[in-house]
Amino acid sequence: METPEKRPPTTLRDTLRVFEKVDTKYAPLTAQEVADGLGTTHKIAREHLARLTEQGTLGSKRVGDTRVWWLLADRTHREADLRRERELTDQLLKTAPVAISVKNAAGETIVANRRAQDLLGLSEREILDKPEDVDEWDIFDATGEPLDPEDTPAARVYQTGNPVFNEEVAIRRPSGEQMWFSVNAAPIFDDDGTLDRVVSAGEDITELKKRERQLEQRKSDLETELSEILGRISDGFYALDNQWCFIHVNSRAEEILQHTATDLLGTQIWTAFPDAEDSLFWEQVHEAMDSQEPVSFEVHEAHEDRWLEVNAYPSKTGLSVYLKDISQRVHREHQLERYEKIFETIQDGVYSVDNDNRFTMVNDAYLEMVEYPREELIGAHSSTVVETETTETAQEIQQSLESDEVESSKLEADLYTSSGRTIRAEATFALLPGDGDGYERVGVVRDVSDRVARERVLTARARQQKAVSELGQLALENSDLDDLFKQASQRVAAVLENDYCKVLELDATAEHLLLRQGVGWRDGIVGTATVSSVEAESQASYTLLSEGPVIVTDLENDTRLSGPELLTSHGITSGISTIIGSLEAPWGILGTHATEKKLFTDEDISFIQSVANILAEAIERQRYEDELEALVEALGESNERLEQFAYIASHDLQEPLRMISNYLQLIESRYRDELDDDARDFIDFAVDGAERMREMVNGLLKYSRVDTETEPFEPTDIEAVVERVLANLQLPIEQHAIEVAVEPLPTVYGDRKQFEQLFQNLVSNAIKYRSDASPQIEIGVTERETDWLFAISDNGIGIDTDHHERIFEVFRRLHSHEEYAGTGIGLALCRKIVERHSGRIWVESAPNEGSTFYVTIPRTEVSNE
């Protein structure tokens, strides 16, 4: 361990020499400065300074937190020095470029220099004594909040004893004028450390504050304008500071990044998107920031199956990034790689015009489009290539863009080339700042002639298809052929924008065609005018001989045909005509005509043919319906005669059958003892046959009376009907121990007696064809949208599916008389009753699985005619 170096002792004289060596003989020194000059400790230096002060050799006072000492001269010198210092201080106060004031320990202003008087507009006396309107003077802090007297810089120095630096305050005069000052205030202490004075210096920063406010407003305006511009950018845009934190995110970027601006602002991009680290994006943007050169690259987001084009523009303060979803373009490029060279040469036309609508820039594609040389178009008015009305519309769009009413807009109009051609073009507009205060309108132009032509074709086709559909529906719903012909003529003329349309009907002689219906023709000739169907070179006769529609574009110069007078007298020049019906048996002709030369498309021809087909089908349908109506009428008459015959035959057969039966029974009773067994059996067979014949005649009589001897339709309670039927059949039901289950049944509209016959026949069949097992019968119903569905089910012997229809025919039996008695008319009678009530009857059954007979009866009232 080293021994500390011993310092030589110092004397009071050594201490005085330290003061004498300074540049200014009477300059004050601190205790530490004296210790450093002596090369001794701070404590020893303080002891020497205290003794010299007691001797009157040194003066001492506290300045702020520090005490200083100085070498005292003799009184004369000291007074001279003090006068010089006072004069120097007064001169500094007077000439200082800042406002300076001094307050005493009581807080009273005792000094205010000329600059303070000038700035406040007060005399020194007014400042010292306070102005009369002192209550009308207001003081504010830097935020604009009022300052209480105890919160002013000088007051805070009095309170704390510490200086205040660069405090901004505003003083508002009674006149309302406001001045800003940057204030420094410092304390002055006397020898015993008591606060004696406070000196305040204020620099006028009013103009500086005005400029700051102007700059802040300008900054705010620029930020707002920039935000609006960035918001109008159709691409995604965001900005990062030099710490990679988000400072701006537009709405499109929010969509692409799938985060809101609120979530991202202030967040480091690598924190928000950790997967982006060590990626192509990370490499590219770091290269951009390192090189301070912009970069452009494409990235593929596999999880979204999306391609983005990234353009990054670096600066010293951060990075601006533009994102554009190019998925469609990339997919299209991948699909059309084989055509890459072709597509590389395709470009839209681009131009810009100034506020006077004069061209300032055009690209090669636009020049090629309008067929003008560049030097001729630059400076020319936009009306050179478009209508004046189009230019006016474009100006209105520009005004909307300038006022932010729309973000972008399109206009479709005709473009006129130097060679006189007309191109249908679509322009998309945007604005660029011009040389002055205004904007230049930029248009991106694309030739859409093909698209417009396709749209016209599609629109025409849609109108034609709609007309065909409506006419087809009308033909199905309307049996009035003349009304259909008239509607068809009107639709065809309207859809093809022709002047005339006609429907010609070939007469019975096949020599003339009657103008049955049409539009555009002179009054009074529709329904009366005729044209020849055999006249040489007539368009009508030519059409009847043609296998397809006949198209005329210039009737006067057509070498195939001429006339007829019906066409030439109306100034007709062009048209289409086609046969209604077949070539072998035409009904007539459908034709449409125009008074000007006109070209007709394949779709137009197909449309006319379709309408002609609809008319032909309607005519054929009407002919069929007329024939069917006549056939139905004849059939009705035939059925009526048959029913009369059946009634008469069955009624007239009753008496011979009754006579045969009675005489056979009389022979049996009178000659029984004389007859042998064979004779008696023969008589029994004959009687039985006569009885069965009588039953069949009775059944046939009932069958014929279903439509003749009837009751009017009325509300009928089917549940009551079934109860009466079961009461009638109570004996066989009890005899065979049949279990019958009946659900609640509705009231329907019909003939009560026939409903009783219907249910009695069906229940009787269920009893007759019961199985050996415990027989069961169920009667139920299902309510449907338009009818009631009744079901009569049993667990009997069942019916083979091959006989499900046969059993409803008259005299159709599936069993012999020895197996089951009956006439074979019961189910036929059921069907006729159900059909009279506009219903249906059918059976679902299989051998040994029982049967279910279904009957439908309408829920609404039906005619009993």
Coordinates of N, CA and C in Angstrom, one line a residue, residues 265-468:
L265 N -50.9 1.2 -35.9 CA -50.1 2.5 -35.7 C -49.3 2.4 -34.4
G266 N -48.0 2.7 -34.5 CA -47.1 2.7 -33.4 C -46.5 1.3 -33.1
T267 N -47.0 0.3 -33.9 CA -46.5 -1.1 -33.7 C -45.4 -1.4 -34.7
Q268 N -44.3 -2.0 -34.3 CA -43.3 -2.4 -35.2 C -43.8 -3.5 -36.1
I269 N -43.4 -3.4 -37.4 CA -44.0 -4.3 -38.4 C -43.6 -5.8 -38.1
W270 N -42.4 -6.0 -37.5 CA -42.0 -7.4 -37.3 C -42.7 -8.0 -36.1
T271 N -43.2 -7.1 -35.2 CA -44.1 -7.5 -34.1 C -45.5 -7.9 -34.6
A272 N -46.0 -7.0 -35.5 CA -47.4 -7.3 -36.0 C -47.4 -8.5 -36.9
F273 N -46.2 -8.7 -37.7 CA -46.2 -9.8 -38.7 C -44.9 -10.5 -38.5
P274 N -44.8 -11.4 -37.5 CA -43.5 -12.1 -37.2 C -43.1 -13.0 -38.3
D275 N -44.0 -13.5 -39.1 CA -43.7 -14.4 -40.2 C -42.9 -13.6 -41.3
A276 N -43.0 -12.3 -41.3 CA -42.3 -11.6 -42.3 C -40.8 -11.5 -42.2
E277 N -40.3 -11.8 -40.9 CA -38.9 -11.8 -40.7 C -38.2 -13.0 -41.5
D278 N -37.0 -12.8 -42.0 CA -36.3 -13.8 -42.8 C -37.0 -14.1 -44.0
S279 N -37.8 -13.2 -44.6 CA -38.5 -13.5 -45.8 C -38.0 -12.6 -46.9
L280 N -38.5 -12.8 -48.1 CA -38.1 -12.0 -49.2 C -38.5 -10.5 -48.9
F281 N -39.6 -10.3 -48.3 CA -40.0 -8.9 -47.9 C -38.9 -8.3 -47.0
W282 N -38.5 -9.1 -46.0 CA -37.5 -8.6 -45.0 C -36.2 -8.2 -45.8
E283 N -35.8 -9.1 -46.7 CA -34.5 -8.8 -47.4 C -34.7 -7.5 -48.2
Q284 N -35.8 -7.4 -49.0 CA -35.9 -6.3 -49.9 C -36.0 -5.0 -49.2
V285 N -36.8 -4.9 -48.1 CA -37.0 -3.6 -47.5 C -35.7 -3.2 -46.7
H286 N -35.0 -4.2 -46.2 CA -33.7 -3.8 -45.6 C -32.7 -3.3 -46.6
E287 N -32.7 -4.0 -47.8 CA -31.8 -3.5 -48.8 C -32.2 -2.1 -49.3
A288 N -33.5 -1.8 -49.3 CA -34.0 -0.4 -49.7 C -33.5 0.6 -48.7
M289 N -33.6 0.3 -47.4 CA -33.2 1.2 -46.4 C -31.7 1.4 -46.3
D290 N -31.0 0.3 -46.5 CA -29.5 0.4 -46.5 C -29.0 1.1 -47.7
S291 N -29.6 0.9 -48.9 CA -29.1 1.6 -50.1 C -29.7 2.9 -50.4
Q292 N -30.9 3.1 -49.7 CA -31.7 4.3 -49.9 C -32.1 4.4 -51.4
E293 N -32.4 3.3 -51.9 CA -32.9 3.2 -53.3 C -34.2 2.4 -53.3
P294 N -35.2 2.8 -54.1 CA -36.5 2.1 -54.0 C -36.4 0.7 -54.6
V295 N -37.3 -0.2 -54.1 CA -37.3 -1.6 -54.6 C -38.7 -1.9 -55.0
S296 N -38.8 -2.8 -55.9 CA -40.1 -3.3 -56.4 C -40.0 -4.8 -56.5
F297 N -41.0 -5.5 -55.9 CA -40.9 -7.0 -56.0 C -42.3 -7.6 -55.8
E298 N -42.5 -8.8 -56.1 CA -43.7 -9.5 -55.9 C -43.6 -10.6 -54.9
V299 N -44.6 -10.8 -54.0 CA -44.6 -11.8 -53.0 C -45.9 -12.6 -53.2
H300 N -45.8 -13.9 -52.8 CA -47.0 -14.8 -52.8 C -47.3 -15.2 -51.4
E301 N -48.6 -14.9 -51.0 CA -49.1 -15.3 -49.7 C -49.8 -16.6 -49.9
A302 N -49.1 -17.7 -49.5 CA -49.7 -19.1 -49.7 C -51.0 -19.3 -49.0
H303 N -51.1 -18.7 -47.7 CA -52.3 -19.0 -46.9 C -53.5 -18.3 -47.5
E304 N -53.3 -17.2 -48.3 CA -54.4 -16.5 -48.9 C -54.5 -16.8 -50.4
D305 N -53.5 -17.6 -50.9 CA -53.3 -17.8 -52.3 C -53.5 -16.5 -53.1
R306 N -52.6 -15.5 -52.7 CA -52.7 -14.2 -53.2 C -51.3 -13.7 -53.5
W307 N -51.3 -13.0 -54.7 CA -50.0 -12.3 -55.1 C -50.1 -10.8 -54.8
L308 N -49.0 -10.3 -54.3 CA -49.0 -8.8 -54.0 C -47.8 -8.2 -54.7
E309 N -48.0 -7.1 -55.3 CA -46.9 -6.3 -55.8 C -46.5 -5.2 -54.8
V310 N -45.2 -5.2 -54.4 CA -44.7 -4.4 -53.3 C -43.8 -3.4 -53.9
N311 N -44.0 -2.1 -53.7 CA -43.1 -1.0 -54.1 C -42.8 -0.2 -52.8
A312 N -41.5 -0.2 -52.5 CA -41.0 0.4 -51.3 C -40.1 1.5 -51.6
Y313 N -40.3 2.7 -51.0 CA -39.6 3.9 -51.3 C -38.9 4.4 -50.0
P314 N -37.6 4.3 -49.8 CA -37.0 4.6 -48.6 C -36.6 6.1 -48.4
S315 N -36.4 6.5 -47.2 CA -35.9 7.9 -46.9 C -35.1 7.8 -45.6
K316 N -34.5 8.8 -45.2 CA -33.7 8.8 -44.0 C -34.6 8.6 -42.8
T317 N -35.9 9.0 -42.9 CA -36.8 9.0 -41.8 C -37.7 7.8 -41.8
G318 N -37.7 7.0 -42.8 CA -38.5 5.8 -42.8 C -38.7 5.2 -44.2
L319 N -39.9 4.5 -44.4 CA -40.1 3.8 -45.6 C -41.6 3.9 -46.0
S320 N -41.9 4.2 -47.3 CA -43.2 4.2 -47.8 C -43.4 2.9 -48.6
V321 N -44.5 2.2 -48.3 CA -44.7 0.9 -49.0 C -46.1 0.9 -49.6
Y322 N -46.1 0.6 -50.9 CA -47.4 0.5 -51.7 C -47.6 -1.0 -52.0
L323 N -48.9 -1.5 -51.7 CA -49.2 -2.9 -51.9 C -50.4 -2.9 -53.0
K324 N -50.2 -3.8 -53.9 CA -51.3 -4.0 -54.9 C -51.5 -5.4 -55.1
D325 N -52.8 -5.8 -55.0 CA -53.2 -7.2 -55.2 C -53.2 -7.5 -56.7
I326 N -52.3 -8.3 -57.1 CA -52.1 -8.6 -58.5 C -52.4 -10.1 -58.8
S327 N -53.3 -10.6 -57.9 CA -53.6 -12.1 -58.0 C -54.2 -12.4 -59.4
Q328 N -55.2 -11.6 -59.7 CA -55.9 -11.8 -61.0 C -54.9 -11.7 -62.2
R329 N -54.0 -10.7 -62.1 CA -53.1 -10.5 -63.2 C -52.1 -11.7 -63.3
V330 N -51.6 -12.1 -62.1 CA -50.6 -13.2 -62.1 C -51.3 -14.5 -62.6
H331 N -52.5 -14.8 -62.1 CA -53.2 -16.0 -62.6 C -53.4 -15.9 -64.1
R332 N -53.8 -14.7 -64.5 CA -54.1 -14.6 -66.0 C -52.8 -14.8 -66.7
E333 N -51.7 -14.2 -66.2 CA -50.4 -14.4 -66.9 C -50.0 -15.8 -66.9
H334 N -50.2 -16.6 -65.8 CA -49.9 -18.0 -65.8 C -50.7 -18.8 -66.8
Q335 N -52.0 -18.3 -67.0 CA -52.8 -19.1 -67.9 C -52.5 -18.7 -69.4
L336 N -52.0 -17.5 -69.6 CA -51.7 -17.0 -70.9 C -50.3 -16.8 -71.2
E337 N -49.4 -17.6 -70.6 CA -48.0 -17.5 -70.9 C -47.6 -17.6 -72.3
R338 N -48.3 -18.5 -73.0 CA -48.0 -18.8 -74.4 C -48.2 -17.6 -75.3
Y339 N -49.1 -16.6 -74.8 CA -49.4 -15.4 -75.5 C -48.7 -14.2 -74.9
E340 N -47.6 -14.4 -74.2 CA -47.0 -13.3 -73.4 C -46.5 -12.2 -74.4
K341 N -45.8 -12.6 -75.5 CA -45.3 -11.6 -76.4 C -46.4 -10.7 -76.9
I342 N -47.5 -11.3 -77.2 CA -48.6 -10.5 -77.8 C -49.2 -9.5 -76.7
F343 N -49.4 -10.0 -75.5 CA -49.9 -9.2 -74.5 C -49.0 -8.1 -74.0
E344 N -47.7 -8.3 -74.2 CA -46.7 -7.3 -73.8 C -46.8 -6.0 -74.7
T345 N -47.4 -6.2 -75.9 CA -47.5 -5.1 -76.8 C -48.8 -4.4 -76.7
I346 N -49.8 -4.9 -75.9 CA -51.1 -4.3 -75.8 C -51.0 -3.2 -74.7
Q347 N -51.4 -2.0 -75.0 CA -51.4 -0.9 -74.1 C -52.7 -0.1 -74.3
D348 N -53.2 0.5 -73.2 CA -54.3 1.4 -73.3 C -53.8 2.8 -73.7
G349 N -54.7 3.5 -74.4 CA -54.3 4.9 -74.7 C -54.4 5.8 -73.5
V350 N -53.4 6.7 -73.3 CA -53.3 7.6 -72.2 C -53.1 9.0 -72.7
Y351 N -53.8 9.9 -72.1 CA -53.7 11.3 -72.5 C -53.9 12.2 -71.3
S352 N -53.5 13.4 -71.3 CA -53.8 14.4 -70.3 C -54.1 15.7 -71.0
V353 N -55.1 16.5 -70.4 CA -55.5 17.8 -70.9 C -55.4 18.8 -69.8
D354 N -55.2 20.1 -70.1 CA -55.1 21.1 -69.1 C -56.5 21.7 -68.9
N355 N -56.6 22.8 -68.1 CA -57.9 23.3 -67.8 C -58.7 23.9 -69.0
D356 N -57.9 24.1 -70.1 CA -58.6 24.5 -71.3 C -59.0 23.4 -72.2
N357 N -58.8 22.1 -71.7 CA -59.2 20.9 -72.4 C -58.3 20.8 -73.7
R358 N -57.0 21.2 -73.5 CA -56.1 21.0 -74.6 C -55.1 19.9 -74.2
F359 N -54.8 19.1 -75.2 CA -53.9 17.9 -74.9 C -52.5 18.4 -74.5
T360 N -52.0 17.9 -73.5 CA -50.6 18.2 -73.0 C -49.7 16.9 -73.1
M361 N -50.3 15.7 -73.2 CA -49.6 14.5 -73.3 C -50.4 13.4 -73.9
V362 N -49.9 12.6 -74.8 CA -50.5 11.4 -75.4 C -49.5 10.3 -75.5
N363 N -49.9 9.1 -75.3 CA -48.9 8.0 -75.5 C -49.1 7.4 -76.9
D364 N -48.3 6.5 -77.3 CA -48.3 5.9 -78.7 C -49.6 5.2 -78.9
A365 N -50.1 4.5 -77.9 CA -51.3 3.7 -78.0 C -52.5 4.6 -78.3
Y366 N -52.6 5.8 -77.7 CA -53.7 6.7 -78.0 C -53.5 7.3 -79.4
L367 N -52.3 7.6 -79.8 CA -52.1 8.1 -81.1 C -52.5 7.1 -82.2
E368 N -52.2 5.9 -81.9 CA -52.6 4.8 -82.9 C -54.1 4.7 -82.9
M369 N -54.7 4.9 -81.8 CA -56.2 4.7 -81.7 C -56.9 5.8 -82.5
V370 N -56.5 7.1 -82.3 CA -57.2 8.2 -83.0 C -56.6 8.5 -84.4
E371 N -55.4 7.9 -84.7 CA -54.8 8.0 -86.0 C -54.3 9.5 -86.3
Y372 N -53.9 10.1 -85.3 CA -53.3 11.5 -85.4 C -51.8 11.4 -85.1
P373 N -51.0 12.3 -85.7 CA -49.6 12.4 -85.3 C -49.5 13.2 -84.0
R374 N -48.5 12.9 -83.2 CA -48.3 13.6 -82.0 C -48.3 15.1 -82.1
E375 N -47.5 15.6 -83.0 CA -47.3 17.1 -83.1 C -48.7 17.7 -83.5
E376 N -49.6 17.0 -84.1 CA -50.9 17.6 -84.5 C -51.8 17.6 -83.3
L377 N -51.7 16.6 -82.4 CA -52.6 16.5 -81.3 C -52.2 17.3 -80.1
I378 N -50.9 17.4 -79.8 CA -50.5 18.2 -78.7 C -50.9 19.7 -78.9
G379 N -51.6 20.2 -77.9 CA -52.1 21.6 -78.0 C -53.4 21.7 -78.6
A380 N -53.9 20.6 -79.3 CA -55.3 20.7 -79.9 C -56.3 20.5 -78.8
H381 N -57.5 21.0 -79.1 CA -58.7 20.9 -78.2 C -59.2 19.5 -78.2
S382 N -59.7 19.0 -77.0 CA -60.2 17.6 -77.0 C -61.4 17.4 -77.9
S383 N -62.1 18.4 -78.3 CA -63.2 18.3 -79.2 C -62.7 17.8 -80.6
T384 N -61.4 17.8 -80.8 CA -60.9 17.3 -82.1 C -61.3 15.8 -82.2
V385 N -61.3 15.1 -81.1 CA -61.6 13.6 -81.2 C -62.9 13.2 -80.5
V386 N -63.6 14.1 -79.8 CA -64.8 13.7 -79.2 C -65.8 14.8 -79.3
E387 N -67.1 14.6 -79.1 CA -68.2 15.6 -79.1 C -68.0 16.6 -78.0
T388 N -68.4 17.8 -78.3 CA -68.4 18.9 -77.3 C -69.1 18.5 -76.0
E389 N -70.2 17.8 -76.1 CA -71.0 17.3 -75.0 C -70.1 16.3 -74.1
T390 N -69.3 15.5 -74.8 CA -68.5 14.6 -74.1 C -67.4 15.3 -73.3
T391 N -66.8 16.4 -73.9 CA -65.9 17.2 -73.1 C -66.5 17.9 -71.9
E392 N -67.7 18.4 -72.1 CA -68.4 19.0 -70.9 C -68.7 18.0 -69.8
T393 N -69.1 16.8 -70.2 CA -69.3 15.7 -69.2 C -68.0 15.4 -68.5
A394 N -66.9 15.3 -69.2 CA -65.6 15.1 -68.6 C -65.2 16.2 -67.6
Q395 N -65.5 17.4 -68.0 CA -65.2 18.5 -67.1 C -66.0 18.4 -65.8
E396 N -67.3 18.0 -65.9 CA -68.1 17.8 -64.7 C -67.5 16.7 -63.8
I397 N -67.0 15.7 -64.4 CA -66.4 14.6 -63.7 C -65.1 15.1 -63.0
Q398 N -64.4 16.0 -63.7 CA -63.2 16.5 -63.1 C -63.5 17.4 -61.8
Q399 N -64.6 18.2 -61.9 CA -65.0 19.0 -60.8 C -65.4 18.1 -59.6
S400 N -66.0 17.0 -59.9 CA -66.4 16.1 -58.8 C -65.2 15.5 -58.2
L401 N -64.2 15.2 -59.0 CA -62.9 14.6 -58.5 C -62.2 15.7 -57.6
E402 N -62.2 16.9 -58.1 CA -61.5 17.9 -57.3 C -62.2 18.2 -56.0
S403 N -63.5 18.1 -55.9 CA -64.3 18.4 -54.7 C -64.4 17.1 -53.8
D404 N -63.7 16.0 -54.3 CA -63.8 14.8 -53.5 C -65.2 14.2 -53.4
E405 N -66.1 14.5 -54.3 CA -67.4 13.9 -54.4 C -67.3 12.5 -54.9
V406 N -66.3 12.2 -55.7 CA -66.1 10.8 -56.2 C -64.6 10.6 -56.1
E407 N -64.1 9.4 -56.0 CA -62.7 9.0 -56.0 C -62.2 8.7 -57.4
S408 N -63.0 8.2 -58.2 CA -62.6 7.9 -59.6 C -63.9 7.8 -60.4
S409 N -63.8 7.9 -61.7 CA -65.0 7.9 -62.5 C -64.7 7.5 -63.9
K410 N -65.7 6.9 -64.6 CA -65.5 6.4 -66.0 C -66.5 7.1 -66.8
L411 N -66.2 7.1 -68.1 CA -67.1 7.7 -69.1 C -66.9 6.9 -70.4
E412 N -68.1 6.6 -71.0 CA -68.1 5.9 -72.2 C -68.6 6.8 -73.3
A413 N -67.9 6.9 -74.4 CA -68.4 7.9 -75.5 C -67.7 7.5 -76.8
D414 N -68.2 8.1 -77.9 CA -67.6 7.9 -79.2 C -66.3 8.7 -79.4
L415 N -65.3 8.0 -80.0 CA -64.0 8.7 -80.3 C -63.9 8.7 -81.8
Y416 N -63.6 9.9 -82.4 CA -63.5 10.1 -83.8 C -62.1 10.1 -84.3
T417 N -61.7 9.3 -85.2 CA -60.3 9.2 -85.7 C -60.2 10.2 -86.9
S418 N -58.9 10.5 -87.2 CA -58.6 11.4 -88.3 C -59.2 10.9 -89.7
S419 N -59.3 9.6 -89.8 CA -59.9 9.1 -91.0 C -61.4 9.0 -91.1
G420 N -62.0 9.5 -90.0 CA -63.5 9.6 -90.0 C -64.1 8.4 -89.4
R421 N -63.4 7.4 -88.9 CA -64.0 6.3 -88.2 C -64.4 6.7 -86.8
T422 N -65.4 5.9 -86.3 CA -66.0 6.1 -85.0 C -65.6 4.9 -84.1
I423 N -65.0 5.2 -83.0 CA -64.6 4.1 -82.0 C -65.4 4.3 -80.7
R424 N -66.0 3.3 -80.2 CA -66.6 3.4 -78.9 C -65.5 3.1 -77.9
A425 N -65.3 4.1 -77.0 CA -64.2 4.0 -76.1 C -64.7 4.3 -74.7
E426 N -63.9 3.7 -73.7 CA -64.2 3.9 -72.3 C -63.0 4.6 -71.7
A427 N -63.2 5.7 -71.0 CA -62.1 6.4 -70.3 C -62.3 6.4 -68.8
T428 N -61.1 6.2 -68.1 CA -61.1 6.3 -66.7 C -60.3 7.5 -66.3
F429 N -60.8 8.4 -65.5 CA -60.2 9.7 -65.2 C -59.5 9.7 -63.9
A430 N -58.4 10.5 -63.8 CA -57.7 10.8 -62.6 C -57.2 12.2 -62.7
L431 N -56.7 12.8 -61.6 CA -56.2 14.2 -61.6 C -54.7 14.2 -61.2
L432 N -54.0 15.1 -61.9 CA -52.6 15.4 -61.5 C -52.4 16.9 -61.3
P433 N -51.6 17.3 -60.4 CA -51.4 18.7 -60.2 C -50.8 19.3 -61.5
G434 N -51.4 20.5 -61.9 CA -50.8 21.1 -63.1 C -49.7 22.1 -62.7
D435 N -49.3 22.9 -63.7 CA -48.2 23.8 -63.5 C -48.6 24.9 -62.5
G436 N -49.9 25.3 -62.6 CA -50.4 26.4 -61.7 C -51.1 25.8 -60.5
D437 N -52.2 26.5 -60.2 CA -53.0 26.0 -59.0 C -53.9 24.9 -59.3
G438 N -54.2 24.7 -60.6 CA -55.2 23.8 -61.0 C -54.7 22.4 -61.2
Y439 N -55.5 21.5 -61.8 CA -55.2 20.1 -62.1 C -55.2 19.9 -63.6
E440 N -54.5 18.8 -64.0 CA -54.6 18.3 -65.3 C -55.4 17.0 -65.2
R441 N -56.3 16.8 -66.2 CA -57.2 15.6 -66.2 C -56.5 14.6 -67.0
V442 N -56.3 13.4 -66.4 CA -55.6 12.3 -67.1 C -56.7 11.2 -67.5
G443 N -56.7 10.8 -68.7 CA -57.6 9.8 -69.1 C -56.9 8.5 -69.6
V444 N -57.4 7.4 -69.2 CA -56.9 6.1 -69.7 C -58.0 5.5 -70.5
V445 N -57.7 5.4 -71.8 CA -58.8 5.1 -72.8 C -58.6 3.7 -73.3
R446 N -59.7 3.0 -73.5 CA -59.7 1.7 -74.0 C -60.8 1.5 -75.1
D447 N -60.5 0.9 -76.1 CA -61.4 0.7 -77.2 C -62.4 -0.4 -76.8
V448 N -63.7 -0.1 -76.6 CA -64.7 -1.1 -76.2 C -65.7 -1.3 -77.2
S449 N -65.3 -1.1 -78.5 CA -66.3 -1.3 -79.6 C -66.8 -2.7 -79.6
D450 N -65.9 -3.6 -79.5 CA -66.3 -5.0 -79.6 C -67.2 -5.4 -78.4
R451 N -66.9 -4.9 -77.2 CA -67.7 -5.2 -76.1 C -69.1 -4.6 -76.2
V452 N -69.2 -3.3 -76.7 CA -70.4 -2.7 -76.9 C -71.3 -3.4 -78.0
A453 N -70.6 -3.8 -79.1 CA -71.3 -4.6 -80.1 C -71.8 -5.9 -79.5
R454 N -71.0 -6.6 -78.7 CA -71.5 -7.8 -78.1 C -72.7 -7.5 -77.1
E455 N -72.6 -6.4 -76.4 CA -73.7 -6.1 -75.5 C -75.0 -5.8 -76.3
R456 N -74.8 -5.1 -77.4 CA -76.0 -4.8 -78.2 C -76.6 -6.1 -78.7
V457 N -75.7 -7.1 -79.2 CA -76.2 -8.3 -79.6 C -76.9 -9.1 -78.5
L458 N -76.3 -9.1 -77.3 CA -76.9 -9.8 -76.2 C -78.2 -9.2 -75.8
T459 N -78.2 -7.8 -75.8 CA -79.5 -7.1 -75.4 C -80.6 -7.4 -76.4
A460 N -80.2 -7.4 -77.7 CA -81.2 -7.7 -78.7 C -81.7 -9.2 -78.6
R461 N -80.7 -10.1 -78.3 CA -81.1 -11.5 -78.1 C -82.0 -11.7 -76.9
A462 N -81.6 -10.9 -75.8 CA -82.5 -11.0 -74.6 C -83.9 -10.6 -74.9
R463 N -84.0 -9.4 -75.6 CA -85.3 -8.9 -75.9 C -86.1 -9.9 -76.8
Q464 N -85.4 -10.6 -77.7 CA -86.0 -11.5 -78.6 C -86.5 -12.8 -77.8
Q465 N -85.6 -13.2 -76.9 CA -85.9 -14.4 -76.1 C -87.1 -14.1 -75.2
K466 N -87.1 -12.9 -74.6 CA -88.2 -12.5 -73.7 C -89.5 -12.5 -74.5
A467 N -89.5 -11.9 -75.7 CA -90.7 -11.8 -76.6 C -91.2 -13.2 -76.9
V468 N -90.2 -14.1 -77.3 CA -90.6 -15.5 -77.6 C -91.2 -16.2 -76.4

